[in-house]
Amino acid sequence: MRKMLMALLLLWGTAVALCAQDLDEKYAAELLKPGTEAPDMYIGRSKEGKPMRLSELRGRHVLLYFWASWCGDCRRETPALKEIACAYPSDKVQLVGISYDTDSCAMQDYVKKQEIGWIVYSELKKWKKDTTTDRLYHVSWIPTLYLIAPDGKVALATVMVDKVAKLLETLYKK
């Protein structure tokens, strides 16, 4: 009985891994390719209230995280993103959440409850209909993640946070 249970668990784990890989291949296929210059865009306001652009973060890795508070897959990724945010100082790796929420209160409530400390910005417009960021970065699925290299070029584009974590570990030898 124990051997059968172990075999089923192994089979289930393999199936989950294959489904995740299929998901990445399907939704990441249209994303910007590594080496592509990351399109510059407005990403919100600094703590001092000054408008900020993505290009102002050059010199460090920037993890762009396209998400929404109403997205179940996005909510499941929050703990892994918090681990990344804690593992690297913001002068090395800066997270930037680009939300597709249309309700500012819902987004801010989620950010507060989850104690999210990275930059969060939303156009507060309907995703895939009125937003600019999804067109700039070819976002057809959320969550979508881009790791932007210090030189402003795409290092990785994926829908799987574990791929980002592994690359950062390699880059920073954690």
GROMACS .gro file of C-alpha atoms in nm:
model
  174
    1MET     CA    1   0.000   0.000   0.000
    2ARG     CA    2   0.280   0.241   0.092
    3LYS     CA    3   0.464   0.171  -0.236
    4MET     CA    4   0.146   0.236  -0.431
    5LEU     CA    5   0.091   0.565  -0.246
    6MET     CA    6   0.451   0.672  -0.313
    7ALA     CA    7   0.413   0.583  -0.682
    8LEU     CA    8   0.092   0.788  -0.705
    9LEU     CA    9   0.256   1.085  -0.535
   10LEU     CA   10   0.551   1.067  -0.773
   11LEU     CA   11   0.316   1.044  -1.073
   12TRP     CA   12   0.109   1.337  -0.944
   13GLY     CA   13   0.422   1.549  -0.888
   14THR     CA   14   0.543   1.474  -1.240
   15ALA     CA   15   0.201   1.565  -1.383
   16VAL     CA   16   0.196   1.895  -1.193
   17ALA     CA   17   0.546   1.980  -1.314
   18LEU     CA   18   0.451   1.899  -1.674
   19CYS     CA   19   0.134   2.108  -1.650
   20ALA     CA   20   0.332   2.402  -1.513
   21GLN     CA   21   0.587   2.366  -1.793
   22ASP     CA   22   0.305   2.351  -2.051
   23LEU     CA   23   0.155   2.664  -1.897
   24ASP     CA   24   0.488   2.847  -1.925
   25GLU     CA   25   0.542   2.733  -2.283
   26LYS     CA   26   0.189   2.837  -2.382
   27TYR     CA   27   0.171   3.178  -2.215
   28ALA     CA   28   0.538   3.275  -2.218
   29ALA     CA   29   0.576   3.205  -2.591
   30GLU     CA   30   0.455   3.556  -2.683
   31LEU     CA   31   0.649   3.739  -2.413
   32LEU     CA   32   0.948   3.959  -2.494
   33LYS     CA   33   1.259   3.753  -2.554
   34PRO     CA   34   1.576   3.771  -2.343
   35GLY     CA   35   1.810   4.039  -2.475
   36THR     CA   36   1.522   4.264  -2.582
   37GLU     CA   37   1.532   4.620  -2.448
   38ALA     CA   38   1.265   4.644  -2.178
   39PRO     CA   39   1.007   4.905  -2.278
   40ASP     CA   40   1.020   5.204  -2.047
   41MET     CA   41   0.699   5.289  -1.866
   42TYR     CA   42   0.559   5.484  -1.576
   43ILE     CA   43   0.560   5.268  -1.260
   44GLY     CA   44   0.404   5.496  -1.001
   45ARG     CA   45   0.528   5.755  -0.756
   46SER     CA   46   0.825   5.751  -0.522
   47LYS     CA   47   0.774   5.790  -0.147
   48GLU     CA   48   0.839   6.160  -0.202
   49GLY     CA   49   0.556   6.173  -0.459
   50LYS     CA   50   0.783   6.208  -0.763
   51PRO     CA   51   0.672   6.024  -1.081
   52MET     CA   52   0.890   5.717  -1.145
   53ARG     CA   53   0.979   5.537  -1.466
   54LEU     CA   54   1.119   5.188  -1.504
   55SER     CA   55   1.437   5.326  -1.663
   56GLU     CA   56   1.520   5.503  -1.334
   57LEU     CA   57   1.588   5.161  -1.177
   58ARG     CA   58   1.876   5.077  -1.412
   59GLY     CA   59   2.185   4.939  -1.243
   60ARG     CA   60   1.997   4.665  -1.057
   61HIS     CA   61   1.780   4.370  -1.152
   62VAL     CA   62   1.413   4.463  -1.167
   63LEU     CA   63   1.146   4.197  -1.126
   64LEU     CA   64   0.830   4.313  -1.299
   65TYR     CA   65   0.534   4.122  -1.164
   66PHE     CA   66   0.207   4.158  -1.359
   67TRP     CA   67  -0.081   4.056  -1.132
   68ALA     CA   68  -0.421   4.144  -0.980
   69SER     CA   69  -0.563   4.105  -0.630
   70TRP     CA   70  -0.861   3.912  -0.771
   71CYS     CA   71  -0.633   3.655  -0.942
   72GLY     CA   72  -0.607   3.327  -0.748
   73ASP     CA   73  -0.281   3.225  -0.917
   74CYS     CA   74  -0.133   3.565  -0.830
   75ARG     CA   75  -0.236   3.536  -0.466
   76ARG     CA   76  -0.070   3.193  -0.447
   77GLU     CA   77   0.258   3.347  -0.574
   78THR     CA   78   0.267   3.624  -0.310
   79PRO     CA   79   0.464   3.421  -0.050
   80ALA     CA   80   0.732   3.327  -0.306
   81LEU     CA   81   0.763   3.690  -0.414
   82LYS     CA   82   0.793   3.801  -0.054
   83GLU     CA   83   1.078   3.551  -0.012
   84ILE     CA   84   1.254   3.699  -0.316
   85ALA     CA   85   1.201   4.052  -0.184
   86CYS     CA   86   1.350   3.954   0.153
   87ALA     CA   87   1.641   3.758   0.004
   88TYR     CA   88   1.790   4.044  -0.197
   89PRO     CA   89   1.845   4.409  -0.104
   90SER     CA   90   1.649   4.653  -0.322
   91ASP     CA   91   1.972   4.802  -0.459
   92LYS     CA   92   2.037   4.458  -0.615
   93VAL     CA   93   1.684   4.336  -0.697
   94GLN     CA   94   1.384   4.570  -0.703
   95LEU     CA   95   1.034   4.424  -0.731
   96VAL     CA   96   0.771   4.623  -0.916
   97GLY     CA   97   0.412   4.499  -0.913
   98ILE     CA   98   0.202   4.607  -1.209
   99SER     CA   99  -0.157   4.541  -1.103
  100TYR     CA  100  -0.454   4.490  -1.331
  101ASP     CA  101  -0.697   4.585  -1.057
  102THR     CA  102  -0.956   4.843  -1.152
  103ASP     CA  103  -1.053   4.905  -0.789
  104SER     CA  104  -0.781   5.099  -0.607
  105CYS     CA  105  -0.925   5.016  -0.264
  106ALA     CA  106  -0.925   4.641  -0.332
  107MET     CA  107  -0.567   4.657  -0.455
  108GLN     CA  108  -0.444   4.869  -0.163
  109ASP     CA  109  -0.631   4.649   0.086
  110TYR     CA  110  -0.458   4.337  -0.052
  111VAL     CA  111  -0.118   4.511  -0.047
  112LYS     CA  112  -0.170   4.618   0.314
  113LYS     CA  113  -0.301   4.280   0.437
  114GLN     CA  114  -0.016   4.093   0.267
  115GLU     CA  115   0.241   4.347   0.390
  116ILE     CA  116   0.377   4.396   0.039
  117GLY     CA  117   0.668   4.636   0.053
  118TRP     CA  118   0.767   4.665  -0.312
  119ILE     CA  119   0.654   4.924  -0.565
  120VAL     CA  120   0.294   4.864  -0.676
  121TYR     CA  121   0.131   5.046  -0.965
  122SER     CA  122  -0.197   5.009  -1.153
  123GLU     CA  123  -0.343   5.196  -1.445
  124LEU     CA  124  -0.681   5.119  -1.281
  125LYS     CA  125  -0.814   5.018  -1.622
  126LYS     CA  126  -0.957   4.695  -1.760
  127TRP     CA  127  -0.680   4.446  -1.843
  128LYS     CA  128  -0.654   4.341  -2.211
  129LYS     CA  129  -0.893   4.619  -2.304
  130ASP     CA  130  -0.766   4.955  -2.185
  131THR     CA  131  -0.422   4.895  -2.031
  132THR     CA  132  -0.096   4.997  -2.194
  133THR     CA  133   0.136   4.778  -1.987
  134ASP     CA  134  -0.012   4.453  -2.116
  135ARG     CA  135   0.055   4.559  -2.475
  136LEU     CA  136   0.409   4.680  -2.403
  137TYR     CA  137   0.499   4.350  -2.234
  138HIS     CA  138   0.264   4.112  -2.423
  139VAL     CA  139   0.087   4.003  -2.103
  140SER     CA  140  -0.188   3.756  -2.191
  141TRP     CA  141  -0.181   3.563  -1.861
  142ILE     CA  142  -0.133   3.663  -1.501
  143PRO     CA  143   0.081   3.625  -1.315
  144THR     CA  144   0.353   3.712  -1.566
  145LEU     CA  145   0.707   3.791  -1.455
  146TYR     CA  146   0.994   3.967  -1.626
  147LEU     CA  147   1.341   3.987  -1.482
  148ILE     CA  148   1.507   4.295  -1.626
  149ALA     CA  149   1.888   4.301  -1.616
  150PRO     CA  150   2.080   4.602  -1.481
  151ASP     CA  151   2.143   4.715  -1.841
  152GLY     CA  152   1.767   4.744  -1.906
  153LYS     CA  153   1.734   4.430  -2.116
  154VAL     CA  154   1.502   4.137  -2.055
  155ALA     CA  155   1.690   3.856  -1.877
  156LEU     CA  156   1.388   3.626  -1.833
  157ALA     CA  157   1.019   3.627  -1.921
  158THR     CA  158   0.797   3.362  -1.765
  159VAL     CA  159   0.471   3.283  -1.589
  160MET     CA  160   0.654   3.074  -1.327
  161VAL     CA  161   0.802   3.246  -1.021
  162ASP     CA  162   1.029   2.948  -0.945
  163LYS     CA  163   1.219   3.013  -1.270
  164VAL     CA  164   1.290   3.368  -1.154
  165ALA     CA  165   1.398   3.247  -0.809
  166LYS     CA  166   1.639   2.993  -0.962
  167LEU     CA  167   1.793   3.250  -1.196
  168LEU     CA  168   1.840   3.500  -0.912
  169GLU     CA  169   2.001   3.228  -0.700
  170THR     CA  170   2.242   3.158  -0.984
  171LEU     CA  171   2.318   3.526  -1.040
  172TYR     CA  172   2.370   3.602  -0.673
  173LYS     CA  173   2.502   3.259  -0.564
  174LYS     CA  174   2.253   3.223  -0.277
   0.00000   0.00000   0.00000
